[in-house]
mmCIF file with all atom_site columns, C-alpha atoms in Angstrom:
data_model
loop_
_atom_site.group_PDB
_atom_site.id
_atom_site.type_symbol
_atom_site.label_atom_id
_atom_site.label_alt_id
_atom_site.label_comp_id
_atom_site.label_asym_id
_atom_site.label_entity_id
_atom_site.label_seq_id
_atom_site.pdbx_PDB_ins_code
_atom_site.Cartn_x
_atom_site.Cartn_y
_atom_site.Cartn_z
_atom_site.occupancy
_atom_site.B_iso_or_equiv
_atom_site.pdbx_formal_charge
_atom_site.auth_seq_id
_atom_site.auth_comp_id
_atom_site.auth_asym_id
_atom_site.auth_atom_id
_atom_site.pdbx_PDB_model_num
ATOM 1   C CA . MET O 1 1   ? 98.464  125.656 118.285 1.00 0.00 ? 1   MET O CA 1
ATOM 2   C CA . LYS O 1 2   ? 98.875  122.130 119.627 1.00 0.00 ? 2   LYS O CA 1
ATOM 3   C CA . LEU O 1 3   ? 99.526  118.975 117.614 1.00 0.00 ? 3   LEU O CA 1
ATOM 4   C CA . HIS O 1 4   ? 98.309  115.786 119.245 1.00 0.00 ? 4   HIS O CA 1
ATOM 5   C CA . TYR O 1 5   ? 100.668 113.119 117.902 1.00 0.00 ? 5   TYR O CA 1
ATOM 6   C CA . PHE O 1 6   ? 99.536  109.493 118.113 1.00 0.00 ? 6   PHE O CA 1
ATOM 7   C CA . TYR O 1 7   ? 102.550 107.243 117.547 1.00 0.00 ? 7   TYR O CA 1
ATOM 8   C CA . ASP O 1 8   ? 104.339 104.020 118.332 1.00 0.00 ? 8   ASP O CA 1
ATOM 9   C CA . PRO O 1 9   ? 108.135 103.544 118.493 1.00 0.00 ? 9   PRO O CA 1
ATOM 10  C CA . LEU O 1 10  ? 107.899 100.424 116.306 1.00 0.00 ? 10  LEU O CA 1
ATOM 11  C CA . CYS O 1 11  ? 105.681 102.002 113.641 1.00 0.00 ? 11  CYS O CA 1
ATOM 12  C CA . GLY O 1 12  ? 107.669 102.382 110.431 1.00 0.00 ? 12  GLY O CA 1
ATOM 13  C CA . TRP O 1 13  ? 105.486 105.183 109.100 1.00 0.00 ? 13  TRP O CA 1
ATOM 14  C CA . CYS O 1 14  ? 106.063 107.082 112.363 1.00 0.00 ? 14  CYS O CA 1
ATOM 15  C CA . TYR O 1 15  ? 109.775 106.904 111.626 1.00 0.00 ? 15  TYR O CA 1
ATOM 16  C CA . GLY O 1 16  ? 109.047 108.158 108.125 1.00 0.00 ? 16  GLY O CA 1
ATOM 17  C CA . ALA O 1 17  ? 107.072 111.053 109.602 1.00 0.00 ? 17  ALA O CA 1
ATOM 18  C CA . SER O 1 18  ? 109.687 111.960 112.226 1.00 0.00 ? 18  SER O CA 1
ATOM 19  C CA . PRO O 1 19  ? 111.140 114.950 110.296 1.00 0.00 ? 19  PRO O CA 1
ATOM 20  C CA . LEU O 1 20  ? 107.628 116.341 109.889 1.00 0.00 ? 20  LEU O CA 1
ATOM 21  C CA . LEU O 1 21  ? 106.952 116.347 113.624 1.00 0.00 ? 21  LEU O CA 1
ATOM 22  C CA . GLN O 1 22  ? 110.349 117.844 114.374 1.00 0.00 ? 22  GLN O CA 1
ATOM 23  C CA . ALA O 1 23  ? 109.777 120.622 111.849 1.00 0.00 ? 23  ALA O CA 1
ATOM 24  C CA . ALA O 1 24  ? 106.355 121.367 113.315 1.00 0.00 ? 24  ALA O CA 1
ATOM 25  C CA . ALA O 1 25  ? 107.662 121.364 116.890 1.00 0.00 ? 25  ALA O CA 1
ATOM 26  C CA . ALA O 1 26  ? 110.366 123.878 115.951 1.00 0.00 ? 26  ALA O CA 1
ATOM 27  C CA . LEU O 1 27  ? 107.756 126.492 115.008 1.00 0.00 ? 27  LEU O CA 1
ATOM 28  C CA . PRO O 1 28  ? 107.199 129.249 117.587 1.00 0.00 ? 28  PRO O CA 1
ATOM 29  C CA . GLY O 1 29  ? 103.732 128.929 119.033 1.00 0.00 ? 29  GLY O CA 1
ATOM 30  C CA . VAL O 1 30  ? 103.381 125.220 118.245 1.00 0.00 ? 30  VAL O CA 1
ATOM 31  C CA . SER O 1 31  ? 103.495 122.486 120.878 1.00 0.00 ? 31  SER O CA 1
ATOM 32  C CA . VAL O 1 32  ? 103.381 118.730 120.359 1.00 0.00 ? 32  VAL O CA 1
ATOM 33  C CA . GLU O 1 33  ? 101.570 116.472 122.802 1.00 0.00 ? 33  GLU O CA 1
ATOM 34  C CA . MET O 1 34  ? 102.552 112.847 122.335 1.00 0.00 ? 34  MET O CA 1
ATOM 35  C CA . HIS O 1 35  ? 100.205 109.884 122.749 1.00 0.00 ? 35  HIS O CA 1
ATOM 36  C CA . ALA O 1 36  ? 101.794 106.418 122.551 1.00 0.00 ? 36  ALA O CA 1
ATOM 37  C CA . GLY O 1 37  ? 99.625  103.545 121.403 1.00 0.00 ? 37  GLY O CA 1
ATOM 38  C CA . GLY O 1 38  ? 101.490 100.385 122.407 1.00 0.00 ? 38  GLY O CA 1
ATOM 39  C CA . MET O 1 39  ? 101.288 98.685  119.006 1.00 0.00 ? 39  MET O CA 1
ATOM 40  C CA . ILE O 1 40  ? 103.255 95.598  120.100 1.00 0.00 ? 40  ILE O CA 1
ATOM 41  C CA . ASP O 1 41  ? 102.480 94.765  123.724 1.00 0.00 ? 41  ASP O CA 1
ATOM 42  C CA . GLU O 1 42  ? 105.382 93.447  125.755 1.00 0.00 ? 42  GLU O CA 1
ATOM 43  C CA . GLU O 1 43  ? 103.192 90.703  127.243 1.00 0.00 ? 43  GLU O CA 1
ATOM 44  C CA . GLU O 1 44  ? 102.817 89.146  123.796 1.00 0.00 ? 44  GLU O CA 1
ATOM 45  C CA . GLY O 1 45  ? 106.470 88.091  123.947 1.00 0.00 ? 45  GLY O CA 1
ATOM 46  C CA . ARG O 1 46  ? 107.060 88.817  120.275 1.00 0.00 ? 46  ARG O CA 1
ATOM 47  C CA . ALA O 1 47  ? 110.507 88.672  118.724 1.00 0.00 ? 47  ALA O CA 1
ATOM 48  C CA . ILE O 1 48  ? 112.344 88.986  115.416 1.00 0.00 ? 48  ILE O CA 1
ATOM 49  C CA . THR O 1 49  ? 111.764 85.980  113.174 1.00 0.00 ? 49  THR O CA 1
ATOM 50  C CA . ALA O 1 50  ? 112.444 85.196  109.532 1.00 0.00 ? 50  ALA O CA 1
ATOM 51  C CA . ASP O 1 51  ? 108.739 85.760  108.848 1.00 0.00 ? 51  ASP O CA 1
ATOM 52  C CA . TRP O 1 52  ? 108.876 89.176  110.532 1.00 0.00 ? 52  TRP O CA 1
ATOM 53  C CA . ARG O 1 53  ? 111.845 90.181  108.364 1.00 0.00 ? 53  ARG O CA 1
ATOM 54  C CA . ALA O 1 54  ? 110.049 89.092  105.203 1.00 0.00 ? 54  ALA O CA 1
ATOM 55  C CA . TYR O 1 55  ? 106.940 90.986  106.271 1.00 0.00 ? 55  TYR O CA 1
ATOM 56  C CA . VAL O 1 56  ? 108.517 94.341  107.183 1.00 0.00 ? 56  VAL O CA 1
ATOM 57  C CA . MET O 1 57  ? 111.156 94.594  104.451 1.00 0.00 ? 57  MET O CA 1
ATOM 58  C CA . PRO O 1 58  ? 108.828 95.671  101.611 1.00 0.00 ? 58  PRO O CA 1
ATOM 59  C CA . HIS O 1 59  ? 107.058 98.145  103.915 1.00 0.00 ? 59  HIS O CA 1
ATOM 60  C CA . ASP O 1 60  ? 110.388 99.604  105.029 1.00 0.00 ? 60  ASP O CA 1
ATOM 61  C CA . LYS O 1 61  ? 111.545 99.993  101.429 1.00 0.00 ? 61  LYS O CA 1
ATOM 62  C CA . ARG O 1 62  ? 108.351 101.890 100.613 1.00 0.00 ? 62  ARG O CA 1
ATOM 63  C CA . ILE O 1 63  ? 108.700 104.102 103.688 1.00 0.00 ? 63  ILE O CA 1
ATOM 64  C CA . ALA O 1 64  ? 112.277 104.930 102.722 1.00 0.00 ? 64  ALA O CA 1
ATOM 65  C CA . GLN O 1 65  ? 111.253 105.760 99.157  1.00 0.00 ? 65  GLN O CA 1
ATOM 66  C CA . MET O 1 66  ? 108.342 107.994 100.139 1.00 0.00 ? 66  MET O CA 1
ATOM 67  C CA . SER O 1 67  ? 109.845 109.759 103.147 1.00 0.00 ? 67  SER O CA 1
ATOM 68  C CA . GLY O 1 68  ? 113.559 109.880 102.369 1.00 0.00 ? 68  GLY O CA 1
ATOM 69  C CA . GLN O 1 69  ? 114.312 108.484 105.816 1.00 0.00 ? 69  GLN O CA 1
ATOM 70  C CA . PRO O 1 70  ? 117.396 106.219 105.846 1.00 0.00 ? 70  PRO O CA 1
ATOM 71  C CA . PHE O 1 71  ? 117.268 102.569 106.865 1.00 0.00 ? 71  PHE O CA 1
ATOM 72  C CA . GLY O 1 72  ? 120.725 101.257 107.739 1.00 0.00 ? 72  GLY O CA 1
ATOM 73  C CA . ASP O 1 73  ? 122.493 98.036  106.844 1.00 0.00 ? 73  ASP O CA 1
ATOM 74  C CA . ALA O 1 74  ? 122.747 97.384  110.583 1.00 0.00 ? 74  ALA O CA 1
ATOM 75  C CA . TYR O 1 75  ? 118.951 97.237  110.585 1.00 0.00 ? 75  TYR O CA 1
ATOM 76  C CA . TYR O 1 76  ? 118.325 95.351  107.338 1.00 0.00 ? 76  TYR O CA 1
ATOM 77  C CA . ASP O 1 77  ? 121.194 92.892  107.627 1.00 0.00 ? 77  ASP O CA 1
ATOM 78  C CA . GLY O 1 78  ? 121.746 93.010  111.383 1.00 0.00 ? 78  GLY O CA 1
ATOM 79  C CA . LEU O 1 79  ? 118.658 93.464  113.531 1.00 0.00 ? 79  LEU O CA 1
ATOM 80  C CA . LEU O 1 80  ? 116.251 91.840  111.083 1.00 0.00 ? 80  LEU O CA 1
ATOM 81  C CA . ASN O 1 81  ? 118.508 88.765  111.115 1.00 0.00 ? 81  ASN O CA 1
ATOM 82  C CA . ASP O 1 82  ? 118.821 88.855  114.921 1.00 0.00 ? 82  ASP O CA 1
ATOM 83  C CA . ILE O 1 83  ? 116.375 86.005  115.440 1.00 0.00 ? 83  ILE O CA 1
ATOM 84  C CA . GLY O 1 84  ? 114.878 86.189  118.918 1.00 0.00 ? 84  GLY O CA 1
ATOM 85  C CA . ALA O 1 85  ? 115.533 89.909  119.468 1.00 0.00 ? 85  ALA O CA 1
ATOM 86  C CA . PRO O 1 86  ? 112.561 91.248  121.461 1.00 0.00 ? 86  PRO O CA 1
ATOM 87  C CA . LEU O 1 87  ? 109.854 93.351  119.818 1.00 0.00 ? 87  LEU O CA 1
ATOM 88  C CA . ALA O 1 88  ? 107.933 95.417  122.360 1.00 0.00 ? 88  ALA O CA 1
ATOM 89  C CA . SER O 1 89  ? 106.585 98.958  122.386 1.00 0.00 ? 89  SER O CA 1
ATOM 90  C CA . ASN O 1 90  ? 106.276 99.361  126.156 1.00 0.00 ? 90  ASN O CA 1
ATOM 91  C CA . PRO O 1 91  ? 109.967 99.827  127.107 1.00 0.00 ? 91  PRO O CA 1
ATOM 92  C CA . PRO O 1 92  ? 110.713 102.588 124.563 1.00 0.00 ? 92  PRO O CA 1
ATOM 93  C CA . ILE O 1 93  ? 107.388 104.255 125.356 1.00 0.00 ? 93  ILE O CA 1
ATOM 94  C CA . ALA O 1 94  ? 108.469 104.400 128.999 1.00 0.00 ? 94  ALA O CA 1
ATOM 95  C CA . ALA O 1 95  ? 111.721 106.043 127.885 1.00 0.00 ? 95  ALA O CA 1
ATOM 96  C CA . VAL O 1 96  ? 109.770 108.728 126.020 1.00 0.00 ? 96  VAL O CA 1
ATOM 97  C CA . LEU O 1 97  ? 107.533 109.289 129.060 1.00 0.00 ? 97  LEU O CA 1
ATOM 98  C CA . ALA O 1 98  ? 110.610 109.555 131.300 1.00 0.00 ? 98  ALA O CA 1
ATOM 99  C CA . ALA O 1 99  ? 112.402 112.034 129.032 1.00 0.00 ? 99  ALA O CA 1
ATOM 100 C CA . PRO O 1 100 ? 110.887 115.340 130.273 1.00 0.00 ? 100 PRO O CA 1
ATOM 101 C CA . ARG O 1 101 ? 111.790 114.477 133.867 1.00 0.00 ? 101 ARG O CA 1
ATOM 102 C CA . LEU O 1 102 ? 115.413 114.426 132.719 1.00 0.00 ? 102 LEU O CA 1
ATOM 103 C CA . GLY O 1 103 ? 115.321 117.637 130.719 1.00 0.00 ? 103 GLY O CA 1
ATOM 104 C CA . ILE O 1 104 ? 115.023 115.802 127.391 1.00 0.00 ? 104 ILE O CA 1
ATOM 105 C CA . ALA O 1 105 ? 112.325 116.676 124.879 1.00 0.00 ? 105 ALA O CA 1
ATOM 106 C CA . PRO O 1 106 ? 110.073 113.628 124.380 1.00 0.00 ? 106 PRO O CA 1
ATOM 107 C CA . LEU O 1 107 ? 110.153 114.087 120.602 1.00 0.00 ? 107 LEU O CA 1
ATOM 108 C CA . ALA O 1 108 ? 113.957 114.095 120.686 1.00 0.00 ? 108 ALA O CA 1
ATOM 109 C CA . MET O 1 109 ? 113.966 110.877 122.721 1.00 0.00 ? 109 MET O CA 1
ATOM 110 C CA . LEU O 1 110 ? 111.583 109.232 120.275 1.00 0.00 ? 110 LEU O CA 1
ATOM 111 C CA . ALA O 1 111 ? 113.649 110.332 117.267 1.00 0.00 ? 111 ALA O CA 1
ATOM 112 C CA . ARG O 1 112 ? 116.813 108.924 118.863 1.00 0.00 ? 112 ARG O CA 1
ATOM 113 C CA . ILE O 1 113 ? 115.069 105.631 119.635 1.00 0.00 ? 113 ILE O CA 1
ATOM 114 C CA . GLN O 1 114 ? 113.793 105.407 116.058 1.00 0.00 ? 114 GLN O CA 1
ATOM 115 C CA . ARG O 1 115 ? 117.266 106.088 114.687 1.00 0.00 ? 115 ARG O CA 1
ATOM 116 C CA . ALA O 1 116 ? 118.742 103.418 116.960 1.00 0.00 ? 116 ALA O CA 1
ATOM 117 C CA . HIS O 1 117 ? 116.220 100.891 115.642 1.00 0.00 ? 117 HIS O CA 1
ATOM 118 C CA . TYR O 1 118 ? 115.990 101.709 111.941 1.00 0.00 ? 118 TYR O CA 1
ATOM 119 C CA . GLN O 1 119 ? 119.527 102.918 111.246 1.00 0.00 ? 119 GLN O CA 1
ATOM 120 C CA . GLU O 1 120 ? 121.740 101.335 113.889 1.00 0.00 ? 120 GLU O CA 1
ATOM 121 C CA . GLY O 1 121 ? 119.888 98.031  114.273 1.00 0.00 ? 121 GLY O CA 1
ATOM 122 C CA . ARG O 1 122 ? 119.802 98.151  118.068 1.00 0.00 ? 122 ARG O CA 1
ATOM 123 C CA . ARG O 1 123 ? 117.399 96.369  120.430 1.00 0.00 ? 123 ARG O CA 1
ATOM 124 C CA . ILE O 1 124 ? 115.218 99.256  121.583 1.00 0.00 ? 124 ILE O CA 1
ATOM 125 C CA . ALA O 1 125 ? 113.107 96.979  123.788 1.00 0.00 ? 125 ALA O CA 1
ATOM 126 C CA . GLU O 1 126 ? 116.095 96.492  126.104 1.00 0.00 ? 126 GLU O CA 1
ATOM 127 C CA . PHE O 1 127 ? 116.772 98.817  129.026 1.00 0.00 ? 127 PHE O CA 1
ATOM 128 C CA . SER O 1 128 ? 120.540 98.861  128.469 1.00 0.00 ? 128 SER O CA 1
ATOM 129 C CA . VAL O 1 129 ? 120.093 100.302 124.960 1.00 0.00 ? 129 VAL O CA 1
ATOM 130 C CA . LEU O 1 130 ? 117.525 102.863 126.105 1.00 0.00 ? 130 LEU O CA 1
ATOM 131 C CA . SER O 1 131 ? 119.831 103.936 128.925 1.00 0.00 ? 131 SER O CA 1
ATOM 132 C CA . GLU O 1 132 ? 122.711 104.463 126.509 1.00 0.00 ? 132 GLU O CA 1
ATOM 133 C CA . LEU O 1 133 ? 120.487 106.626 124.297 1.00 0.00 ? 133 LEU O CA 1
ATOM 134 C CA . ALA O 1 134 ? 119.297 108.710 127.249 1.00 0.00 ? 134 ALA O CA 1
ATOM 135 C CA . VAL O 1 135 ? 122.866 109.281 128.437 1.00 0.00 ? 135 VAL O CA 1
ATOM 136 C CA . GLU O 1 136 ? 123.808 110.311 124.912 1.00 0.00 ? 136 GLU O CA 1
ATOM 137 C CA . LEU O 1 137 ? 121.048 112.948 125.108 1.00 0.00 ? 137 LEU O CA 1
ATOM 138 C CA . GLY O 1 138 ? 122.433 114.289 128.371 1.00 0.00 ? 138 GLY O CA 1
ATOM 139 C CA . ALA O 1 139 ? 120.768 112.242 131.116 1.00 0.00 ? 139 ALA O CA 1
ATOM 140 C CA . ASP O 1 140 ? 122.546 110.727 134.078 1.00 0.00 ? 140 ASP O CA 1
ATOM 141 C CA . ALA O 1 141 ? 122.351 106.917 133.925 1.00 0.00 ? 141 ALA O CA 1
ATOM 142 C CA . ALA O 1 142 ? 121.088 106.485 137.475 1.00 0.00 ? 142 ALA O CA 1
ATOM 143 C CA . SER O 1 143 ? 118.507 109.236 137.053 1.00 0.00 ? 143 SER O CA 1
ATOM 144 C CA . PHE O 1 144 ? 117.287 107.660 133.822 1.00 0.00 ? 144 PHE O CA 1
ATOM 145 C CA . GLN O 1 145 ? 116.908 104.273 135.469 1.00 0.00 ? 145 GLN O CA 1
ATOM 146 C CA . ALA O 1 146 ? 114.750 105.748 138.231 1.00 0.00 ? 146 ALA O CA 1
ATOM 147 C CA . ALA O 1 147 ? 112.659 107.827 135.829 1.00 0.00 ? 147 ALA O CA 1
ATOM 148 C CA . TRP O 1 148 ? 112.250 104.938 133.386 1.00 0.00 ? 148 TRP O CA 1
ATOM 149 C CA . GLN O 1 149 ? 111.186 102.534 136.116 1.00 0.00 ? 149 GLN O CA 1
ATOM 150 C CA . SER O 1 150 ? 108.579 105.003 137.336 1.00 0.00 ? 150 SER O CA 1
ATOM 151 C CA . ALA O 1 151 ? 107.382 105.545 133.763 1.00 0.00 ? 151 ALA O CA 1
ATOM 152 C CA . ARG O 1 152 ? 107.077 101.798 133.279 1.00 0.00 ? 152 ARG O CA 1
ATOM 153 C CA . ASP O 1 153 ? 104.370 101.819 135.940 1.00 0.00 ? 153 ASP O CA 1
ATOM 154 C CA . GLU O 1 154 ? 102.564 104.668 134.147 1.00 0.00 ? 154 GLU O CA 1
ATOM 155 C CA . ALA O 1 155 ? 102.895 103.405 130.580 1.00 0.00 ? 155 ALA O CA 1
ATOM 156 C CA . GLU O 1 156 ? 99.940  101.019 130.714 1.00 0.00 ? 156 GLU O CA 1
ATOM 157 C CA . THR O 1 157 ? 97.577  103.797 131.818 1.00 0.00 ? 157 THR O CA 1
ATOM 158 C CA . HIS O 1 158 ? 99.045  106.131 129.200 1.00 0.00 ? 158 HIS O CA 1
ATOM 159 C CA . ILE O 1 159 ? 98.549  103.558 126.426 1.00 0.00 ? 159 ILE O CA 1
ATOM 160 C CA . ASP O 1 160 ? 94.976  102.844 127.523 1.00 0.00 ? 160 ASP O CA 1
ATOM 161 C CA . ASP O 1 161 ? 94.219  106.561 127.491 1.00 0.00 ? 161 ASP O CA 1
ATOM 162 C CA . THR O 1 162 ? 95.741  106.904 124.017 1.00 0.00 ? 162 THR O CA 1
ATOM 163 C CA . ARG O 1 163 ? 93.572  104.117 122.661 1.00 0.00 ? 163 ARG O CA 1
ATOM 164 C CA . ARG O 1 164 ? 90.438  105.666 124.159 1.00 0.00 ? 164 ARG O CA 1
ATOM 165 C CA . GLN O 1 165 ? 91.271  109.001 122.564 1.00 0.00 ? 165 GLN O CA 1
ATOM 166 C CA . MET O 1 166 ? 91.927  107.363 119.204 1.00 0.00 ? 166 MET O CA 1
ATOM 167 C CA . GLY O 1 167 ? 88.565  105.618 119.374 1.00 0.00 ? 167 GLY O CA 1
ATOM 168 C CA . ARG O 1 168 ? 86.795  108.841 120.272 1.00 0.00 ? 168 ARG O CA 1
ATOM 169 C CA . LEU O 1 169 ? 88.506  110.734 117.443 1.00 0.00 ? 169 LEU O CA 1
ATOM 170 C CA . GLY O 1 170 ? 88.040  107.965 114.879 1.00 0.00 ? 170 GLY O CA 1
ATOM 171 C CA . LEU O 1 171 ? 91.792  107.450 114.342 1.00 0.00 ? 171 LEU O CA 1
ATOM 172 C CA . ARG O 1 172 ? 92.669  104.112 112.761 1.00 0.00 ? 172 ARG O CA 1
ATOM 173 C CA . GLY O 1 173 ? 96.395  103.768 113.313 1.00 0.00 ? 173 GLY O CA 1
ATOM 174 C CA . PHE O 1 174 ? 99.822  105.350 113.650 1.00 0.00 ? 174 PHE O CA 1
ATOM 175 C CA . PRO O 1 175 ? 100.951 107.981 112.906 1.00 0.00 ? 175 PRO O CA 1
ATOM 176 C CA . SER O 1 176 ? 97.918  110.167 113.413 1.00 0.00 ? 176 SER O CA 1
ATOM 177 C CA . VAL O 1 177 ? 97.945  113.890 114.124 1.00 0.00 ? 177 VAL O CA 1
ATOM 178 C CA . VAL O 1 178 ? 95.111  116.053 115.361 1.00 0.00 ? 178 VAL O CA 1
ATOM 179 C CA . LEU O 1 179 ? 95.515  119.811 115.230 1.00 0.00 ? 179 LEU O CA 1
ATOM 180 C CA . GLU O 1 180 ? 94.028  121.736 118.158 1.00 0.00 ? 180 GLU O CA 1
ATOM 181 C CA . GLN O 1 181 ? 93.526  125.465 117.715 1.00 0.00 ? 181 GLN O CA 1
ATOM 182 C CA . ASP O 1 182 ? 91.040  127.926 119.179 1.00 0.00 ? 182 ASP O CA 1
ATOM 183 C CA . GLY O 1 183 ? 89.179  125.099 120.887 1.00 0.00 ? 183 GLY O CA 1
ATOM 184 C CA . LYS O 1 184 ? 88.718  123.188 117.623 1.00 0.00 ? 184 LYS O CA 1
ATOM 185 C CA . LEU O 1 185 ? 90.133  119.815 116.635 1.00 0.00 ? 185 LEU O CA 1
ATOM 186 C CA . GLU O 1 186 ? 91.063  118.952 113.051 1.00 0.00 ? 186 GLU O CA 1
ATOM 187 C CA . ARG O 1 187 ? 92.707  115.856 111.614 1.00 0.00 ? 187 ARG O CA 1
ATOM 188 C CA . LEU O 1 188 ? 96.024  116.582 109.896 1.00 0.00 ? 188 LEU O CA 1
ATOM 189 C CA . GLU O 1 189 ? 96.843  113.839 107.395 1.00 0.00 ? 189 GLU O CA 1
ATOM 190 C CA . LEU O 1 190 ? 100.616 113.439 107.126 1.00 0.00 ? 190 LEU O CA 1
ATOM 191 C CA . SER O 1 191 ? 100.811 111.138 104.107 1.00 0.00 ? 191 SER O CA 1
ATOM 192 C CA . GLY O 1 192 ? 100.965 113.900 101.513 1.00 0.00 ? 192 GLY O CA 1
ATOM 193 C CA . TRP O 1 193 ? 103.700 115.715 103.440 1.00 0.00 ? 193 TRP O CA 1
ATOM 194 C CA . LEU O 1 194 ? 106.152 112.810 103.694 1.00 0.00 ? 194 LEU O CA 1
ATOM 195 C CA . GLY O 1 195 ? 109.619 113.996 102.732 1.00 0.00 ? 195 GLY O CA 1
ATOM 196 C CA . LYS O 1 196 ? 108.490 117.640 102.847 1.00 0.00 ? 196 LYS O CA 1
ATOM 197 C CA . PRO O 1 197 ? 109.079 118.918 106.397 1.00 0.00 ? 197 PRO O CA 1
ATOM 198 C CA . ALA O 1 198 ? 109.794 122.504 105.321 1.00 0.00 ? 198 ALA O CA 1
ATOM 199 C CA . GLU O 1 199 ? 106.584 122.655 103.306 1.00 0.00 ? 199 GLU O CA 1
ATOM 200 C CA . LEU O 1 200 ? 104.558 121.303 106.226 1.00 0.00 ? 200 LEU O CA 1
ATOM 201 C CA . ALA O 1 201 ? 106.137 123.828 108.587 1.00 0.00 ? 201 ALA O CA 1
ATOM 202 C CA . ALA O 1 202 ? 105.271 126.632 106.179 1.00 0.00 ? 202 ALA O CA 1
ATOM 203 C CA . ALA O 1 203 ? 101.674 125.451 105.911 1.00 0.00 ? 203 ALA O CA 1
ATOM 204 C CA . LEU O 1 204 ? 101.334 125.292 109.688 1.00 0.00 ? 204 LEU O CA 1
ATOM 205 C CA . ALA O 1 205 ? 102.925 128.713 110.081 1.00 0.00 ? 205 ALA O CA 1
ATOM 206 C CA . GLU O 1 206 ? 100.180 130.118 107.871 1.00 0.00 ? 206 GLU O CA 1
ATOM 207 C CA . LYS O 1 207 ? 97.671  128.980 110.487 1.00 0.00 ? 207 LYS O CA 1
ATOM 208 C CA . LEU O 1 208 ? 99.419  130.685 113.363 1.00 0.00 ? 208 LEU O CA 1
ATOM 209 C CA . PRO O 1 209 ? 98.129  133.920 114.855 1.00 0.00 ? 209 PRO O CA 1
ATOM 210 C CA . LYS O 1 210 ? 98.084  136.051 111.726 1.00 0.00 ? 210 LYS O CA 1
ATOM 211 C CA . PRO O 1 211 ? 94.727  135.082 110.409 1.00 0.00 ? 211 PRO O CA 1
ATOM 212 C CA . ALA O 1 212 ? 94.332  131.962 109.946 1.00 0.00 ? 212 ALA O CA 1
ATOM 213 C CA . VAL O 1 213 ? 94.398  124.920 109.082 1.00 0.00 ? 213 VAL O CA 1
ATOM 214 C CA . ALA O 1 214 ? 96.043  121.434 106.157 1.00 0.00 ? 214 ALA O CA 1
ATOM 215 C CA . GLY O 1 215 ? 92.453  112.870 103.282 1.00 0.00 ? 215 GLY O CA 1
ATOM 216 C CA . ASP O 1 216 ? 91.579  109.021 102.975 1.00 0.00 ? 216 ASP O CA 1
ATOM 217 C CA . ASP O 1 217 ? 94.474  107.277 101.420 1.00 0.00 ? 217 ASP O CA 1
ATOM 218 C CA . ALA O 1 218 ? 96.317  107.426 104.740 1.00 0.00 ? 218 ALA O CA 1
ATOM 219 C CA . LEU O 1 219 ? 99.472  105.442 105.419 1.00 0.00 ? 219 LEU O CA 1
ATOM 220 C CA . PHE O 1 220 ? 99.599  103.953 108.881 1.00 0.00 ? 220 PHE O CA 1
ATOM 221 C CA . CYS O 1 221 ? 100.404 100.950 111.070 1.00 0.00 ? 221 CYS O CA 1
ATOM 222 C CA . THR O 1 222 ? 98.045  98.937  113.263 1.00 0.00 ? 222 THR O CA 1
ATOM 223 C CA . PRO O 1 223 ? 98.801  95.920  115.485 1.00 0.00 ? 223 PRO O CA 1
ATOM 224 C CA . ASP O 1 224 ? 98.007  93.716  112.473 1.00 0.00 ? 224 ASP O CA 1
ATOM 225 C CA . SER O 1 225 ? 99.591  95.436  109.498 1.00 0.00 ? 225 SER O CA 1
ATOM 226 C CA . CYS O 1 226 ? 101.259 98.411  107.899 1.00 0.00 ? 226 CYS O CA 1
ATOM 227 C CA . ARG O 1 227 ? 99.991  99.890  104.647 1.00 0.00 ? 227 ARG O CA 1
#
C-alpha cells in the first residue's frame, strides 16, 4: 500500500494532519510518497504582516481545536508579530527533498519543519534555520548545504509535477491523500480522522494483505485561503 501525500510546509491543515501521516507511515507494508505543492512561491516575496496574522489566527485556532496539534506562544506572539519575516514554501520543500540523501526520512524532516514553524516560531524559509533542523536530525551541516542546494534546483520541477498530478486527480488543495493499492487509486479524506491517528492506522491496517480501503466537507489550504 502506498499513500500519495500532497502537502505544503506552510499549510496549517497539513500540520494538523501530521500525526495521521506519521501513524500511517509506521505501519508495516505502507509507504508514503510525498508531493509538495509550493503554496506560497518564493518569487512572490511574501512576508509576515499584521494582515497575515489576523487572517491565519482564527484558522490556526480551529486547526488546534480539531486536530489537537499544539501552536506555541513563540508562533502566536513571536513569529506572527515578526513583521517582514519571509513566507515561502520553496526553501523548506527543498529541505524535504534533500532529506533522503542524508539518511533522514522526508516525513520526519517535514514534521520537524512544521514544529519549528508552528510551535517554535522560527523562520523556516531561511537556510540557517533549515540547516539547524537537519543537523538536529543527524545530518552533517556541510552535507545538508550541498544536498539542499541541489534540491533547490529540482524543487521547481517537483512542484510543477505535483500540480499536474493534483489536476489529473481532481485534488483541490492541501493536505490531500490518495491511496494506491493493487493498481487502484482511491482518495482518502483526512478531515474525519483529525486527532485520531491510532484509529486511522487501524483502519488502514484492515486494508493490508489480509483481505481487504477509508467525503466532501474537506478541510484544506489553497494559495488563496484555508477553510
